[in-house]
XYZ file of C-alpha atoms in Angstrom:
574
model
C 144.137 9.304 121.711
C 146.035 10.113 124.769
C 146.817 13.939 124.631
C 147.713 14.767 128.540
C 151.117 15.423 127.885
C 150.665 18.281 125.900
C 149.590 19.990 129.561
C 152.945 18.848 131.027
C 156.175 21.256 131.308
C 158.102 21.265 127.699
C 161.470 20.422 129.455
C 159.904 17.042 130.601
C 160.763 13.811 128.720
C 157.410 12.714 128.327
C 156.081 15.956 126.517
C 159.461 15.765 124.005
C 158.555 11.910 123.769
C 155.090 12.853 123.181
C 155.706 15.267 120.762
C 157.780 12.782 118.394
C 154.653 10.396 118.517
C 152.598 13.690 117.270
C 154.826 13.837 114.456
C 154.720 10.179 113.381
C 151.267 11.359 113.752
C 151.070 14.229 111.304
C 153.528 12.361 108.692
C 151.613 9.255 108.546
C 148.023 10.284 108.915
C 147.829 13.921 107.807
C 148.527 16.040 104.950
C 151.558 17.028 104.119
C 153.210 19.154 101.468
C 156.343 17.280 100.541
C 158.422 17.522 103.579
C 156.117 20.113 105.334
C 153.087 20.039 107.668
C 151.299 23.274 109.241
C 153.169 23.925 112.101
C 150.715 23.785 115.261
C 152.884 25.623 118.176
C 151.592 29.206 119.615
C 153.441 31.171 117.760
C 152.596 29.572 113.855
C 149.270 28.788 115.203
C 149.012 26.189 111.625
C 149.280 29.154 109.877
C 152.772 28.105 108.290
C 154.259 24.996 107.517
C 157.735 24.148 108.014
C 159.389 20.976 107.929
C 159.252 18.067 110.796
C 162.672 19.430 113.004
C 161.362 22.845 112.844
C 158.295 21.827 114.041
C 160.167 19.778 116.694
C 161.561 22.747 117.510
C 158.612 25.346 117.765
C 156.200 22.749 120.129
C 159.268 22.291 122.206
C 159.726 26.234 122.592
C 156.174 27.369 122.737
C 153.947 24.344 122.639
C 150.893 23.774 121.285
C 148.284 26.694 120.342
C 145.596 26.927 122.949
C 142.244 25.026 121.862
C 144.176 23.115 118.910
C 142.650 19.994 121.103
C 141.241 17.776 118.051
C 144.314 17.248 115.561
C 141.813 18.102 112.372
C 145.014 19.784 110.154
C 147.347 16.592 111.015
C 145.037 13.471 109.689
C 142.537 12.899 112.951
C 139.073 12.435 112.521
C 136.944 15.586 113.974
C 134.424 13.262 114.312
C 134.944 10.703 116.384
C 137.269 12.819 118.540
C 134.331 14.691 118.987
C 132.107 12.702 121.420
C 135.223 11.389 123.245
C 136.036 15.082 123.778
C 132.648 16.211 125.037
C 132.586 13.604 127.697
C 136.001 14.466 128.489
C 135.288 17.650 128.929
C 132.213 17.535 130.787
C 134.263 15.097 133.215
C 137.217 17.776 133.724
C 134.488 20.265 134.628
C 133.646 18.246 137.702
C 136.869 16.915 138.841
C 140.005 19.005 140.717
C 142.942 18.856 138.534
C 145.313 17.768 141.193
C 147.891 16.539 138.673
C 148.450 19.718 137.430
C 148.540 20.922 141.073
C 151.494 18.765 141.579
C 153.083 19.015 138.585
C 153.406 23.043 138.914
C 154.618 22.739 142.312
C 157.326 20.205 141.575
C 158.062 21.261 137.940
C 161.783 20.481 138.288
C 161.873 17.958 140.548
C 161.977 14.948 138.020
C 164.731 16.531 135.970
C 166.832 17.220 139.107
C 166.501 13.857 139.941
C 167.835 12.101 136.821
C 170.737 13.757 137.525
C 171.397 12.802 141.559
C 172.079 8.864 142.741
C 168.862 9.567 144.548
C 165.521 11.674 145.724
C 166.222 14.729 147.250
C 163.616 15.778 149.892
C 161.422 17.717 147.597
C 161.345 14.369 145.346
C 160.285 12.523 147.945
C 157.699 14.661 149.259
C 156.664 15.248 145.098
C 156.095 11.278 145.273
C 154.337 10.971 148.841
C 151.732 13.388 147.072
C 151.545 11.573 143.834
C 150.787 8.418 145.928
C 148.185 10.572 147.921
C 146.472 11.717 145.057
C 146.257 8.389 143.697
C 144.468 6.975 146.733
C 140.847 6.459 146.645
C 139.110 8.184 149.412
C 137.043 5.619 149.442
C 136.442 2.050 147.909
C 135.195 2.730 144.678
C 135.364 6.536 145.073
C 136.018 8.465 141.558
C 134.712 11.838 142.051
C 137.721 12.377 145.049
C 141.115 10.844 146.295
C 142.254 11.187 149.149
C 144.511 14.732 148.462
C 141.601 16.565 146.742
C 139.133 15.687 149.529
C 141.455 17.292 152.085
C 142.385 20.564 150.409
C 138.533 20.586 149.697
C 137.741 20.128 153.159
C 140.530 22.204 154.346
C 139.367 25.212 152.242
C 135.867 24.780 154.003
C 137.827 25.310 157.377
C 139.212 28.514 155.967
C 135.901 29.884 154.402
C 134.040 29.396 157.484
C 136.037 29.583 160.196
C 136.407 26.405 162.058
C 138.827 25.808 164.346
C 140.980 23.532 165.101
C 139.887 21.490 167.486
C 136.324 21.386 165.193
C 138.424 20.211 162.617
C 140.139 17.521 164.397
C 136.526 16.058 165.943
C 134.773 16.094 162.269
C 137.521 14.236 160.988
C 137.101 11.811 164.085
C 133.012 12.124 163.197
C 133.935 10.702 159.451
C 136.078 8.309 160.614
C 133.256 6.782 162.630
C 130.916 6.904 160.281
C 132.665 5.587 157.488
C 135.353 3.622 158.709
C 136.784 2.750 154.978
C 137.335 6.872 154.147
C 140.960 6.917 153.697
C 141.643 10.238 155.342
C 144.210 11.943 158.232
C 142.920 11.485 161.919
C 143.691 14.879 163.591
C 143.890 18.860 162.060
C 147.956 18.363 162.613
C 148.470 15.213 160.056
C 145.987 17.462 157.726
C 147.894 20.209 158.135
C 150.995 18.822 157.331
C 149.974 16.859 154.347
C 149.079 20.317 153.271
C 152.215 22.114 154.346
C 154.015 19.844 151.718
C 151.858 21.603 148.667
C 153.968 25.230 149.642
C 156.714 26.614 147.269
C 158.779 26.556 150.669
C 162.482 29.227 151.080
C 164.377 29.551 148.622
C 167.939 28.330 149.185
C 169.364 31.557 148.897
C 167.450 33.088 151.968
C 168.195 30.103 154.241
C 169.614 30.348 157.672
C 173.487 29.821 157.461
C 175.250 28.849 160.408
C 177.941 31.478 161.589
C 179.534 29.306 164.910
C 178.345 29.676 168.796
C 174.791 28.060 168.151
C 173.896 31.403 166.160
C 172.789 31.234 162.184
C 172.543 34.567 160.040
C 169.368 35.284 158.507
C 170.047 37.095 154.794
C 167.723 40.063 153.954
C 165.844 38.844 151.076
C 165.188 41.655 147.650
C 161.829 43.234 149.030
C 163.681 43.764 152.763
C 163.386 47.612 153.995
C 166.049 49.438 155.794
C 164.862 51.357 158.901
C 165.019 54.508 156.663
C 163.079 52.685 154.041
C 160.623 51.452 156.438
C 160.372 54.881 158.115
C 159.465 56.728 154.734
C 157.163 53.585 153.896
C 154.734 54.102 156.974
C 154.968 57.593 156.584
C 153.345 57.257 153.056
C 150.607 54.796 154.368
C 149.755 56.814 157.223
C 149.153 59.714 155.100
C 147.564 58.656 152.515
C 143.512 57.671 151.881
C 143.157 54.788 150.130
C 140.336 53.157 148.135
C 137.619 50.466 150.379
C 139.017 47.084 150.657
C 143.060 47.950 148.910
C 144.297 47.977 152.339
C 142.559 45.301 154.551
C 145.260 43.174 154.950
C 148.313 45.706 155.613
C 148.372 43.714 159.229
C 146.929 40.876 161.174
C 143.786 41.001 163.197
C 145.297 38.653 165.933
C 149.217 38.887 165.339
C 149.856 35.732 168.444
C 151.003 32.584 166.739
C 153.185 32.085 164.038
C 151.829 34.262 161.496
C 154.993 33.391 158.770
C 153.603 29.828 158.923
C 150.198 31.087 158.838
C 151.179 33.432 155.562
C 152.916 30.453 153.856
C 149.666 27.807 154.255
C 147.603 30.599 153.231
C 149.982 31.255 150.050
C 149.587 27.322 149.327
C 146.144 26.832 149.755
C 145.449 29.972 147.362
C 148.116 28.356 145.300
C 145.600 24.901 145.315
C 142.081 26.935 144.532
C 143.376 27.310 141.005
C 143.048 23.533 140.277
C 139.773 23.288 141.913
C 136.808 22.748 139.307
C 134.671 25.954 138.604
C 131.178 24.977 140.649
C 133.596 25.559 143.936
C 133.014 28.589 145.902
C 136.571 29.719 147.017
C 137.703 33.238 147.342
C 139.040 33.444 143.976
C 135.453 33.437 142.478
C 133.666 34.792 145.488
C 131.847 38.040 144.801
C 133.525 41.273 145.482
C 132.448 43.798 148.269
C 131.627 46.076 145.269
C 129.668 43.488 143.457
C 126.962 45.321 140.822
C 124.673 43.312 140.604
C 124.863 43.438 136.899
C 124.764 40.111 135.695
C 121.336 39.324 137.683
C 119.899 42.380 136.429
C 117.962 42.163 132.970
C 120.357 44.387 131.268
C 122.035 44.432 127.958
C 125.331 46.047 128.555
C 126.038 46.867 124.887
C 122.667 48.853 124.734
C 123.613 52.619 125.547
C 120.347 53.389 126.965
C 120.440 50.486 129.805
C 121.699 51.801 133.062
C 124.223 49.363 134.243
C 125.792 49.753 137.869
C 123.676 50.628 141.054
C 123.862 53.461 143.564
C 124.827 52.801 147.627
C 121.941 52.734 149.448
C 119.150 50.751 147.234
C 116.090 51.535 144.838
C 114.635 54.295 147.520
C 117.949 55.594 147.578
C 119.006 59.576 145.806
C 118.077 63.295 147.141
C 115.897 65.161 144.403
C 116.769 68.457 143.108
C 116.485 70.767 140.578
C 119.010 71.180 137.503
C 119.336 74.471 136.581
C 120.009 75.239 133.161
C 123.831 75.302 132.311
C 123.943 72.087 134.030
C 121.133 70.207 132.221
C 122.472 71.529 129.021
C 126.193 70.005 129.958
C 125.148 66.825 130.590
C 122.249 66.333 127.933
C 125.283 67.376 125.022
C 127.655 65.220 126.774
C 124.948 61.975 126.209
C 124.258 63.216 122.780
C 128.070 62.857 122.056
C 128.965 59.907 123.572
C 125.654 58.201 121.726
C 126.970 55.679 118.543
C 123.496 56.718 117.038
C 123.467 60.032 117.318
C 126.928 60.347 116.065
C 125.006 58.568 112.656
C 123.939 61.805 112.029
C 126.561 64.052 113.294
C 128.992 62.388 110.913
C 126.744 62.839 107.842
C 126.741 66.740 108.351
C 130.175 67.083 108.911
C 131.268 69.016 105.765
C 134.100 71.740 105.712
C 136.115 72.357 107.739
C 136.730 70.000 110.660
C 138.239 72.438 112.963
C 134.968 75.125 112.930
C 132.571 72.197 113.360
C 134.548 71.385 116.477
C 134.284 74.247 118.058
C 130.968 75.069 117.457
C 129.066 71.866 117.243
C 129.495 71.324 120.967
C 127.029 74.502 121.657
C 124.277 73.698 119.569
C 124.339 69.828 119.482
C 120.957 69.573 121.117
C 118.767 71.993 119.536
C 120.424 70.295 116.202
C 119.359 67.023 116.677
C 116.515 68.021 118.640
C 114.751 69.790 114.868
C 116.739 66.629 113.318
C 114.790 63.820 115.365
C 111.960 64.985 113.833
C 112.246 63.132 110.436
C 110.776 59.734 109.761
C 114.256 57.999 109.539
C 114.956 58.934 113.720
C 113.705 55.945 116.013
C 111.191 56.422 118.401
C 113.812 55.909 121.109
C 116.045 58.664 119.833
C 112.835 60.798 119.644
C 112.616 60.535 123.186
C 116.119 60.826 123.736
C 116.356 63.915 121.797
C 113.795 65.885 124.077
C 116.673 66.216 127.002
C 116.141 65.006 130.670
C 113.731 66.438 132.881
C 114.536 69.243 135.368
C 114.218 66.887 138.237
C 116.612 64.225 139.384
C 118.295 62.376 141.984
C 121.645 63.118 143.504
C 123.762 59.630 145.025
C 126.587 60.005 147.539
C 128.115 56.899 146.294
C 127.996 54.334 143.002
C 129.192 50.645 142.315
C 130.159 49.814 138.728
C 132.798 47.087 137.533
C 134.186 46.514 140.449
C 134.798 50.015 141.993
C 133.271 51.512 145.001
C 132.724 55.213 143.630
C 132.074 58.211 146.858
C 131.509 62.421 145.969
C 134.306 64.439 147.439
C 132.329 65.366 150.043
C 131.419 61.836 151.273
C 135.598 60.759 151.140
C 135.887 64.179 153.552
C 134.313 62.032 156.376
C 135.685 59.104 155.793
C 139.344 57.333 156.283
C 139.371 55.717 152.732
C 139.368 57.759 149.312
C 137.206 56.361 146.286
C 136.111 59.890 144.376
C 139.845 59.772 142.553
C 138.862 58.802 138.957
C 141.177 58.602 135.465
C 139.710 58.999 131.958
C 141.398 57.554 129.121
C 139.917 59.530 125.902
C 140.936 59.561 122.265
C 141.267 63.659 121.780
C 142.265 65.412 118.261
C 144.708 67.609 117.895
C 144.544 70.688 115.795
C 147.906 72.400 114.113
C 145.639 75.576 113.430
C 142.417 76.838 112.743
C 142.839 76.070 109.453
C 144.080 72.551 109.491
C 141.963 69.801 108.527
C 143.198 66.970 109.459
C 143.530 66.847 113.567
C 145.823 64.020 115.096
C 144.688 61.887 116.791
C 146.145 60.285 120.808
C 144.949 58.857 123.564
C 145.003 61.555 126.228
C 144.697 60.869 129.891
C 142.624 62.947 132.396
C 142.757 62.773 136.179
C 139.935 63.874 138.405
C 137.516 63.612 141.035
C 133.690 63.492 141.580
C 132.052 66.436 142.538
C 128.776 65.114 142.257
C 126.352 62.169 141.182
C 123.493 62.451 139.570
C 120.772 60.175 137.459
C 119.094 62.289 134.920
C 115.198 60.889 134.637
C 114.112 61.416 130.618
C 110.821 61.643 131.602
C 110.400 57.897 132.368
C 111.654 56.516 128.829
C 114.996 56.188 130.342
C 117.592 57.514 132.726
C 121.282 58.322 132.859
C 123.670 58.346 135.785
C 126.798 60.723 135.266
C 129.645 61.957 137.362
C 129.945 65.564 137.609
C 133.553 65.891 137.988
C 136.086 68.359 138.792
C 139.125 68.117 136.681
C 143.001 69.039 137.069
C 146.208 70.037 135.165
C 148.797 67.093 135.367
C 152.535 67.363 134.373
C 154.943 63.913 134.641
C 158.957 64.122 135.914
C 161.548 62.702 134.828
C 160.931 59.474 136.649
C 157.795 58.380 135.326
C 155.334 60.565 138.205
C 152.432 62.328 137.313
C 151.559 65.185 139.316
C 147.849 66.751 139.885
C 147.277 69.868 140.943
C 144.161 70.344 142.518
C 144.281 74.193 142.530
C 144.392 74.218 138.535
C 140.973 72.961 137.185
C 140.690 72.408 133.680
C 137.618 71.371 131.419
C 135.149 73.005 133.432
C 132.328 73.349 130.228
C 132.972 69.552 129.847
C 132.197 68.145 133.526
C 130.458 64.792 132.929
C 131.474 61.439 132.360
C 129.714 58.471 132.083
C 130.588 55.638 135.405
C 130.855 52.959 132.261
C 133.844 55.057 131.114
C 136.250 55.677 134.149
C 138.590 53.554 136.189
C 139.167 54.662 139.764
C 142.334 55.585 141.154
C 143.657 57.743 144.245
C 145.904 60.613 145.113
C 148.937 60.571 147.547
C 149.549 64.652 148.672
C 153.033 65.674 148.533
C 154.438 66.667 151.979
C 157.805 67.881 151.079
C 158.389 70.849 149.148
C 161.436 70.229 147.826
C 160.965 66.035 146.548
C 158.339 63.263 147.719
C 161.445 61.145 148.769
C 164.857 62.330 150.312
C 166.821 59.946 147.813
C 170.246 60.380 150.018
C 173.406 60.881 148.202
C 172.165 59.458 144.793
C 173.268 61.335 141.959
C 170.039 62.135 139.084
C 171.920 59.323 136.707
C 172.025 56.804 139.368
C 168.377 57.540 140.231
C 167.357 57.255 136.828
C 168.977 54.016 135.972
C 167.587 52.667 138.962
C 163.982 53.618 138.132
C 164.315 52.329 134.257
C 165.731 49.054 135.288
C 163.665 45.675 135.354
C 164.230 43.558 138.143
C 163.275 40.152 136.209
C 165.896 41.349 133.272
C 168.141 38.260 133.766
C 168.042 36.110 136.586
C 166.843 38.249 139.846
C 168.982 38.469 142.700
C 166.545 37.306 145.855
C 169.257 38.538 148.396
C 170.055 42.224 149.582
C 173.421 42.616 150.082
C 173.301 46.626 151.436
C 171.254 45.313 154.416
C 173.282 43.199 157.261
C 171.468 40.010 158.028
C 169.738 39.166 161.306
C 171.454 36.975 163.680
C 169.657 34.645 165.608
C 170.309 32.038 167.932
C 169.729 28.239 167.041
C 166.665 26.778 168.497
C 167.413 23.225 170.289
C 166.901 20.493 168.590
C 163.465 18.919 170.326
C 161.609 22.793 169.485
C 162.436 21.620 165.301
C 160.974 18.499 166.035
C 157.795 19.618 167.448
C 157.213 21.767 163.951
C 153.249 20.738 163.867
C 152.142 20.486 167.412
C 151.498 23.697 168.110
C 148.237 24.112 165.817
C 147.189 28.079 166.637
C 149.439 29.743 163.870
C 146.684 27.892 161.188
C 143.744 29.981 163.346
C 144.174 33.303 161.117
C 144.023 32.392 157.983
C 140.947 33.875 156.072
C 140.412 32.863 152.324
C-alpha cells in the first residue's frame, strides 16, 4: 500500500486525497465502534476515537503520529506489511531523499500555481528539478539520478577543497570515461543547477526601482544602524568567547562575491539533510571537541566509569598532593552524588530533615566508611568507601559532551574563554529549623574552574572533578543575570562532576551606569520591546527606521553573465 503521501505538505491535494482513501480504509477494513475509529493524527495519537470528519479534520491539522507506519488499529495486516516495510526501509537507508528535498523547497509552488493561467519562475525551475531528479545518471542506474549525483559530488568539492577548474576537468574525466553518464559538462552548468535548490530573496527585500538607472535596496529585520553596529563590535571585541563559537564571524578570503558564496553554502547545507546517513557531510562530522566516548569501552550509566578525556592524552596531568580539607571536599561530594550510596543515606534519615542536613554533610564519609563494612555493601562500594588516595593528577583542560573545558588560569593566556560553567541543581528549601518539609526548585549556579583534578582510588577507580569557584548572581528587570566575581559563594561545596555542567561564558560590563545606552527609550517601551516575540503573527522582514541603500543599476550584459565568473563558489567550507 502506497503511503508516500503521508510525507507530503497537508495543504497539498494529494495528502487531503490521500487521506479520504485512508478513511475508506479504516471504515471498510478496520474496526470501528459505530460511527467511530481511533483517531491516528499527532495529537490523539489512536488514543481517542472520534467520528470520520473529525478525523478528517485532525490528519489534515496535525497529520499522522510519527512511526504509526503499519495501519494495525485501522484493519491492515501487521504481517505482511511487515516484510514490505523492512525492505523499504533498508532501501530508504541507502538512497538520498531528493523528493523531499524538492518538495520542502517548493512547498507552495503547486498551490500557487492552480491559481495563475501559468508557471511562475519558481514553478518552472520546481519542474526542471523534478525532471532532473527523475533522470537516470546512467542507463540502468538506481542507486543515483542525475540531481543526487551532483549535490553528492558537489558536497565532495566543498569537503575537500577542489577548485574550480578541478571540478570542471573531473567532470570532463567522467564524461570520457563513461560517455552515457548523464551529467553537466563544466563547474558553471553544476553550479547553476545547484543555485536553483536556494530559498532565494524574499520579495519584500527586492531591489525597487526609484528612476535615473538607480534601485533602492530595503534594510531587511536583522539590519544594524551605525550605532547598532558600533555597540555590536564593541561587545565582540571585548568579550572571550568559547573555541570554535566564533570561527566564522568573517571570511578568510573576503574577494569574490561572498553573498553568492553565503547563499550556495545555505543551499547545499539545506540539501545534506536529505542525504542518507552513511554520508560524511558536516552535519555528522565529528566535533573539534569530540570525546572519544563512544569508542571507548564505557558504560555511561555506570557512576564509577570515567567518561570524557583530558587535553593532552593518557601521559597527560601534573601530580600533587591533596591536602586534607580538599580530599575530604571532594570524597563527600562523590559520596553524595552516588545513587548507591544514597541507598543507605535514605534509610537513616529519621527526624528531623532539617538537622540531618546540616550535619550529614560533615560526617558522610566516616559514616559510610564504618557502614561499608556490613555484608550487604558491594565490594565496589567497599573500595569506594576508603576515599581517594593523597596523590593525583591536575589537567589544564577537559573534553566532555561536546565542550572544550580550560582552568582560569589557562583562559588568562589565551583569546577564547571555556572555564565559564552553569550548574542546574535541584536545592531544598527550609522555612526554619524546625520545618520538615523543605521545598523543593531547581536552582541555577554560575561559575568557573579553578582547578582540575582526577582523584586515583587506589587503582579500583578514579574520578575527575572541577574545583570551582562560585559567584552571587542577581537578574534585572529585562531578563539579565549578573555575576559578580568579587562575591564567592559555596566555598565548602567546590566540586562538581564534568558529567553535570554545561559551559557557558561571561561578557564584563564596561559601563557603570547600563551595558547599553538605550537612547531616549522610556523603561515601558524597553520592556515591551524585550517581552515581545518577533514570530507572534506574521514577521515583518523589512526595517522601516533604517533608510535603504541606493544603488545604481548594473547594465544589462553584467545580469546576463550571472555564472561566468566562478571564484565567489571558492570559499565555501562545509
Amino acid at each position: 500500500m502506497d503511503k508516500a503521501w503521508t510525507k507530503l505538505p497537508r495543504h497539498w491535494k494529494t495528502y487531503r486525497k490521500g487521506v479520504r482513501s485512508f478513511l475508506d480504509f479504516a471504515y471498510t477494513k478496520g474496526r470501528s465502534q459505530g460511527r467511530e475509529i481511533s483517531c491516528p493524527c499527532a495529537h490523539c495519537a489512536n488514543c481517542k476515537w472520534a467520528r470520520r470528519h473529525v478525523v478528517h479534520d485532525h490528519l489534515i491539522a496535525a497529520g499522522f503520529v510519527e512511526g504509526y507506519d503499519v495501519w494495525v488499529n485501522h484493519g491492515e495486516d501487521i504481517s505482511s506489511s511487515m516484510t514490505i516495510n523492512k525492505d523499504t526501509k533498508e532501501q530508504d537507508n541507502s538512497l538520498d531523499d531528493i523528493d523531499g528535498l524538492l518538495y520542502d523547497t517548493f512547498r507552495n509552488v503547486v498551490e500557487e500555481e492552480e491559481n495563475n493561467e501559468g508557471p511562475n519562475e519558481d514553478a518552472s525551475k520546481f519542474y526542471k528539478l523534478i525532471n532532473e531528479a527523475k533522470q537516470e545518471l546512467y542507463p540502468g542506474c538506481e542507486s543515483f539520478s542525475t540531481l543526487s549525483f551532483i549535490i553528492r559530488l558537489y558536497l565532495l568539492k566543498c569537503l575537500h577543497g577542489w577548485s574550480n577548474a578541478s571540478f570542471t576537468s573531473l567532470l570532463e574525466l567522467l564524461k570520457e570515461a563513461i560517455p552515457d553518464l548523464n551529467i553537466p559538462e563544466s563547474f558553471n552548468k553544476t553550479k547553476a543547477m545547484i543555485g536553483d535548490l536556494d530559498m532565494g530573496i524574499r520579495k519584500k527585500l527586492h531591489p525597487k526601482e526609484i528612476g535615473g538607472g538607480r534601485a533602492v535596496i530595503a534594510k531587511s529585520c536583522f539590519s544594524m544602524s551605525a550605532h547598532e553596529k558600533t555597540i555590536f563590535c564593541g561587545v565582540l571585541k571585548a568579550a572571550k568567547l568559547p573555541d570554535g563559537t566564533a570561527s566564522n564571524i568573517s571570511k578568510a578570503h573576503p574577494e569574490g562575491s561572498i553573498a553568492e558564496a553565503y547563499l550556495a553554502e545555505e543551499a547545499l547545507t539545506f540539501c545534506l539533510r536529505y542525504l542518507h546517513d552513511n554520508v560524511d557531510t558536516r552535519l555528522n562530522r565529528k566535533s573539534q571537541n569530540y570525546d572519544n566516548s563512544d569508542l571507548c569501552d564505557v558504560d555511561l550509566s555506570d557512576y564509577f566509569s570515567c567518561i570524557g578525556r583530558s587535553l593532552g592524552g593518557k601521559k597527560n596531568g601534573k601530580p600533587f598532593f591533596l591536602d586534607s580539607t580538599t580530599k575530604a571536599q571532594a570524597h563527600r561530594y562523590l559520596l553524595f552524588n552516588c545513587d548507591e550510596v544514597n541507598t543507605f543515606i535514605s534509610s537513616q534519615t529519621k527526624g528531623y530533615r532539617w538537622v540531618k542536613a546540616k550535619t550529614q554533610s560533615h560526617d558522610i564519609s566516616e559514616w559510610f566508611k564504618t557502614r561499608a563494612l556490613k555484608d550487604d555493601v558491594s565490594i565496589q562500594l567497599q573500595d569506594f568507601s576508603r576515599g581517594p588516595c593523597d596523590t593525583t593528577k591536575m589537567f589544564s583542560g577537559y573534553l566532555i559532551n561536546g565542550y572544550r573545558f580550560h582552568t582560569m588560569k589557562r583562559d588568562a593566556r589565551r583569546k577564547t574563554q571555556n572555564s565559564g560553567v552553569t550548574l542546574v541543581s535541584l536545592t531544598p528549601s527550609f522555612a526554619s529549623s524546625k520545618d520538615e518539609n523543605p521545598k523543593i526548585e531547581a536552582v541555577t549556579y554560575y561559575g568557573a574552574i579553578g582547578d582540575i583534578i582526577e582523584l586515583d582510588y587506589y587503582s579500583q577507580f578514579r574520578f575527575v572533578l572541577f574545583k570551582c569557584d562560585w559567584f552571587e548572581v542577581e537578574e534585572d528587570k529585562y531578563g539579565l543575570t549578573y555575576v559578580y566575581f568579587n562575591k564567592k559563594s559555596y566555598q565548602n561545596d567546590p566540586f562538581v562532576l564534568p558529567s553535570q555542567v554545561h559551559q557557558c561564558f561571561y561578557v564584563m560590563k564596561t559601563d557603570p551606569r547600563d551595558l547599553y545606552s538605550m537612547g531616549d527609550l522610556s523603561d515601558s517601551m524597553v520592556q515591551e520591546s524585550y517581552q515581545s516575540d518577533p514570530f507572534d503573527g506574521e514577521l515583518n522582514w523589512v526595517r522601516e527606521d533604517i533608510p535603504g541603500t541606493i544603488v545604481d543599476k548594473p547594465p544589462p550584459f553584467m545580469q546576463e553573465t550571472r555564472y561566468e565568473d566562478d571564484s565567489d563558489f571558492d570559499n565555501i567550507v562545509l
